[in-house]
Short mmCIF file of C-alpha atoms in Angstrom, two decimals:
data_model
loop_
_atom_site.label_atom_id
_atom_site.label_comp_id
_atom_site.label_asym_id
_atom_site.label_seq_id
_atom_site.Cartn_x
_atom_site.Cartn_y
_atom_site.Cartn_z
CA MET A 12 52.83 0.92 -27.03
CA LEU A 13 50.91 4.10 -26.32
CA THR A 14 52.04 6.25 -23.43
CA ILE A 15 49.77 8.41 -21.57
CA ASP A 16 50.82 11.73 -19.82
CA LYS A 17 47.78 11.88 -17.60
CA THR A 18 49.35 14.77 -15.65
CA ASN A 19 49.03 17.13 -18.93
CA LEU A 20 45.52 18.82 -18.25
CA GLU A 21 46.07 21.24 -21.35
CA ARG A 22 46.48 19.10 -24.19
CA HIS A 23 43.79 19.56 -27.35
CA HIS A 24 43.46 18.08 -30.36
CA PRO A 25 42.65 20.70 -33.17
CA PRO A 26 39.88 19.73 -35.94
CA ARG A 27 41.55 18.74 -39.08
CA THR A 28 39.21 17.06 -40.89
CA PHE A 29 35.67 16.77 -41.73
CA SER A 30 35.08 14.04 -38.99
CA ASP A 31 36.61 15.95 -36.20
CA ARG A 32 34.80 19.20 -36.96
CA VAL A 33 31.67 17.13 -36.80
CA ALA A 34 32.87 15.20 -33.43
CA TYR A 35 34.15 18.65 -32.01
CA ARG A 36 31.00 20.44 -33.00
CA ALA A 37 28.60 17.49 -31.77
CA VAL A 38 30.32 18.55 -28.18
CA GLY A 39 30.43 21.74 -27.94
CA MET A 40 26.36 21.43 -28.49
CA LEU A 41 26.02 19.20 -25.20
CA ARG A 42 28.42 21.87 -23.54
CA PHE A 43 26.00 24.04 -24.73
CA VAL A 44 22.71 22.10 -23.55
CA ALA A 45 24.69 21.44 -20.22
CA SER A 46 25.31 25.04 -19.27
CA GLY A 47 21.92 26.00 -20.42
CA LEU A 48 20.38 23.70 -17.82
CA PHE A 49 22.87 23.45 -15.00
CA GLY A 50 25.30 26.40 -15.18
CA ARG A 51 26.80 26.93 -12.27
CA ARG A 52 25.19 23.83 -10.64
CA TYR A 53 28.44 21.43 -10.81
CA ARG A 54 26.97 18.34 -8.79
CA HIS A 55 23.76 18.15 -10.65
CA ARG A 56 25.39 18.88 -13.95
CA THR A 57 28.15 16.07 -12.89
CA ILE A 58 25.92 13.73 -12.35
CA VAL A 59 24.25 13.76 -16.02
CA LEU A 60 26.63 13.93 -18.03
CA GLU A 61 28.91 10.98 -16.31
CA THR A 62 26.25 8.74 -17.17
CA ILE A 63 26.26 9.82 -21.03
CA ALA A 64 30.36 9.79 -20.41
CA ALA A 65 30.02 5.99 -19.34
CA VAL A 66 28.47 5.64 -22.45
CA PRO A 67 31.16 5.47 -25.39
CA GLY A 68 33.84 3.02 -23.66
CA MET A 69 31.28 0.21 -23.72
CA VAL A 70 29.84 1.01 -26.68
CA ALA A 71 33.79 1.12 -28.63
CA ALA A 72 34.21 -1.95 -26.33
CA THR A 73 31.46 -3.69 -27.50
CA LEU A 74 31.87 -3.27 -30.99
CA LEU A 75 35.09 -4.11 -31.13
CA HIS A 76 34.55 -7.69 -29.09
CA LEU A 77 32.25 -8.51 -31.82
CA LYS A 78 34.35 -7.44 -34.85
CA CYS A 79 37.84 -9.11 -33.06
CA LEU A 80 35.31 -13.01 -32.73
CA ARG A 81 34.34 -11.97 -36.43
CA ARG A 82 37.60 -11.76 -37.77
CA MET A 83 39.26 -13.73 -34.87
CA ILE A 84 41.75 -11.29 -34.72
CA ASP A 85 43.26 -10.18 -31.04
CA ASP A 86 42.29 -7.02 -29.58
CA ARG A 87 45.79 -5.90 -28.11
CA GLY A 88 44.05 -5.11 -24.90
CA TRP A 89 41.79 -2.86 -26.05
CA ILE A 90 38.22 -4.26 -25.22
CA ARG A 91 39.66 -3.97 -21.37
CA THR A 92 41.22 -0.71 -21.75
CA LEU A 93 37.92 0.70 -23.11
CA LEU A 94 35.91 -1.43 -20.58
CA ASN A 95 37.87 0.58 -17.96
CA GLU A 96 36.58 3.41 -18.67
CA ALA A 97 33.19 2.90 -18.79
CA GLU A 98 34.00 1.54 -15.25
CA THR A 99 35.77 5.03 -14.27
CA GLN A 100 33.31 6.96 -15.19
CA ARG A 101 30.43 4.98 -13.53
CA ALA A 102 32.67 5.69 -10.54
CA HIS A 103 32.78 9.36 -11.11
CA LEU A 104 29.24 9.33 -11.19
CA MET A 105 28.70 7.25 -7.67
CA VAL A 106 30.75 9.87 -6.34
CA PHE A 107 28.58 12.54 -6.77
CA VAL A 108 25.35 10.56 -6.01
CA ALA A 109 27.10 9.86 -2.71
CA ILE A 110 27.32 13.71 -2.06
CA ASP A 111 24.27 14.84 -3.33
CA ARG A 112 21.04 12.46 -4.28
CA PRO A 113 19.68 13.21 -7.85
CA SER A 114 15.91 14.60 -7.71
CA LEU A 115 13.51 12.88 -9.67
CA LEU A 116 13.56 15.27 -12.36
CA GLU A 117 17.29 14.81 -12.87
CA ARG A 118 16.65 10.87 -12.68
CA LEU A 119 14.44 11.63 -15.57
CA SER A 120 17.32 13.77 -17.26
CA VAL A 121 19.45 10.90 -16.82
CA LEU A 122 16.84 8.89 -18.40
CA LEU A 123 16.25 10.81 -21.40
CA ALA A 124 19.99 11.68 -22.29
CA GLN A 125 21.50 8.23 -21.49
CA GLY A 126 18.48 6.98 -23.86
CA PHE A 127 19.41 9.20 -26.94
CA PHE A 128 23.23 9.09 -26.58
CA TYR A 129 23.84 5.16 -26.37
CA ASN A 130 21.99 5.01 -29.46
CA ALA A 131 23.13 7.79 -31.42
CA HIS A 132 26.66 6.78 -30.43
CA PHE A 133 25.95 3.12 -31.40
CA LEU A 134 24.90 4.35 -34.45
CA ILE A 135 27.80 6.54 -35.53
CA TYR A 136 30.33 3.92 -34.20
CA LEU A 137 28.89 1.24 -36.62
CA PHE A 138 29.70 3.59 -39.66
CA SER A 139 32.34 5.94 -38.23
CA PRO A 140 34.60 4.54 -35.73
CA ARG A 141 37.07 7.45 -35.80
CA THR A 142 34.19 10.15 -35.47
CA ALA A 143 33.06 8.41 -32.19
CA HIS A 144 36.36 7.88 -30.59
CA ARG A 145 37.06 11.44 -31.53
CA ILE A 146 33.77 12.45 -29.93
CA ALA A 147 34.64 10.24 -26.62
CA GLY A 148 38.10 12.56 -27.11
CA TYR A 149 36.81 15.99 -27.12
CA PHE A 150 33.86 14.71 -24.72
CA ALA A 151 37.25 13.98 -22.21
CA GLU A 152 38.97 17.18 -22.93
CA ASP A 153 35.31 19.24 -21.96
CA ALA A 154 35.34 17.33 -18.50
CA VAL A 155 39.07 18.23 -17.64
CA ARG A 156 38.40 21.81 -18.38
CA GLY A 157 34.48 21.42 -16.85
CA TYR A 158 36.51 19.86 -13.39
CA GLY A 159 39.19 22.72 -13.48
CA GLN A 160 36.45 25.05 -13.33
CA TYR A 161 34.72 23.44 -10.49
CA LEU A 162 38.13 23.65 -9.04
CA GLU A 163 38.27 27.11 -9.25
CA GLU A 164 34.92 27.78 -7.89
CA ILE A 165 35.68 25.62 -5.07
CA HIS A 166 39.40 27.42 -4.21
CA GLU A 167 37.39 30.41 -4.70
CA GLY A 168 34.69 29.70 -2.05
CA ARG A 169 31.65 29.95 -4.37
CA GLN A 170 31.18 25.87 -3.69
CA GLU A 171 31.18 23.73 -1.19
CA ASN A 172 34.28 21.49 -0.53
CA PRO A 173 33.12 18.69 1.74
CA PRO A 174 34.51 15.60 2.94
CA ALA A 175 35.32 12.96 0.07
CA PRO A 176 33.13 9.93 0.54
CA ALA A 177 34.25 6.69 1.55
CA LEU A 178 33.82 4.73 -1.92
CA ALA A 179 36.27 8.01 -3.61
CA ILE A 180 38.85 7.54 -0.69
CA ALA A 181 39.05 3.71 -1.71
CA TYR A 182 38.94 3.72 -5.40
CA TRP A 183 41.88 6.32 -5.99
CA ASN A 184 43.87 5.27 -2.69
CA LEU A 185 43.33 8.85 -1.10
CA GLN A 186 44.35 10.28 2.09
CA PRO A 187 41.29 9.84 4.92
CA ASP A 188 40.90 13.51 5.14
CA ALA A 189 40.77 14.09 1.88
CA ARG A 190 37.92 16.55 0.49
CA LEU A 191 36.09 16.66 -2.70
CA ALA A 192 38.70 19.05 -4.46
CA ASP A 193 41.12 16.13 -3.97
CA VAL A 194 38.73 13.45 -5.67
CA ILE A 195 37.99 16.40 -8.66
CA ARG A 196 41.93 16.41 -9.11
CA ALA A 197 41.74 12.66 -9.21
CA MET A 198 39.07 12.86 -11.70
CA GLN A 199 40.50 15.22 -13.93
CA GLU A 200 43.39 12.68 -14.28
CA ASP A 201 41.20 10.23 -15.19
CA GLU A 202 40.04 12.29 -17.87
CA ALA A 203 43.30 13.35 -19.49
CA ILE A 204 43.50 9.47 -19.89
CA HIS A 205 40.61 8.96 -21.65
CA ARG A 206 40.97 12.07 -23.92
CA ASP A 207 44.55 10.56 -25.05
CA ILE A 208 43.36 7.06 -25.46
CA ASN A 209 40.63 7.87 -27.65
CA HIS A 210 42.39 10.64 -29.37
CA SER A 211 45.31 8.25 -30.49
CA PHE A 212 42.65 5.36 -31.30
CA ALA A 213 41.12 7.66 -33.41
CA ASP A 214 44.53 8.68 -35.44
CA ALA A 215 45.13 5.27 -35.66
CA LEU A 216 42.12 4.37 -37.55
CA GLU A 217 42.64 7.99 -39.20
CA SER A 218 45.83 6.59 -40.91
CA GLY A 219 45.07 3.32 -41.16
CA ARG A 220 47.67 2.11 -38.90
CA ASP A 221 47.31 -1.03 -36.94
CA LEU A 222 46.26 0.09 -33.33
CA PRO A 223 48.99 0.48 -30.41
CA GLY A 224 49.42 -2.00 -27.66
CA PRO A 225 47.47 -1.30 -24.56
CA PRO A 226 48.58 2.33 -23.03
CA ARG A 227 50.88 2.43 -20.15
CA ILE A 228 49.87 5.11 -17.86
#
């Protein structure tokens, strides 16, 4: 069984193989584009990026489900794990939508970004599941860092820290007086979980090992 340390926000998987380097650079390119488009507008940036971040878990779960059906094998709990990842990313999105409604331009950006990324990630997973999971792992690493920067901006007074939406309080079981900073800390832990799950999945595929059992968090 795979054990996840969601409190370790510094963990990084150094790119070792060609596949790793492709994944790392792909995520770096997405980061560069997002930084250029949104800068320090963290709420708007998060709305767009979370619609993309919800894609890898859904793609992986769908294709793993079909693989298990074809081979008539058990998935060892991974389909549910990957679907939960996609659902959690959707929860992240809905928090920021509740705080700041996206503009028409941002909705158009979401439409284009999600359409491109879903099809690209689907094709990557068909040809190299290891690379696809590594992309998801690096994407989660980047999210951990990005949410850390957002927290610094809040603590230093450069970003607002409004009350947490009711849906966030219910989803993460937060205190009734929780603020946005409390929600972001919970999101960081979620992203650390996704980071470890996807890197572990990629490592197992790289070594030819059977996948570990469902993670214990």
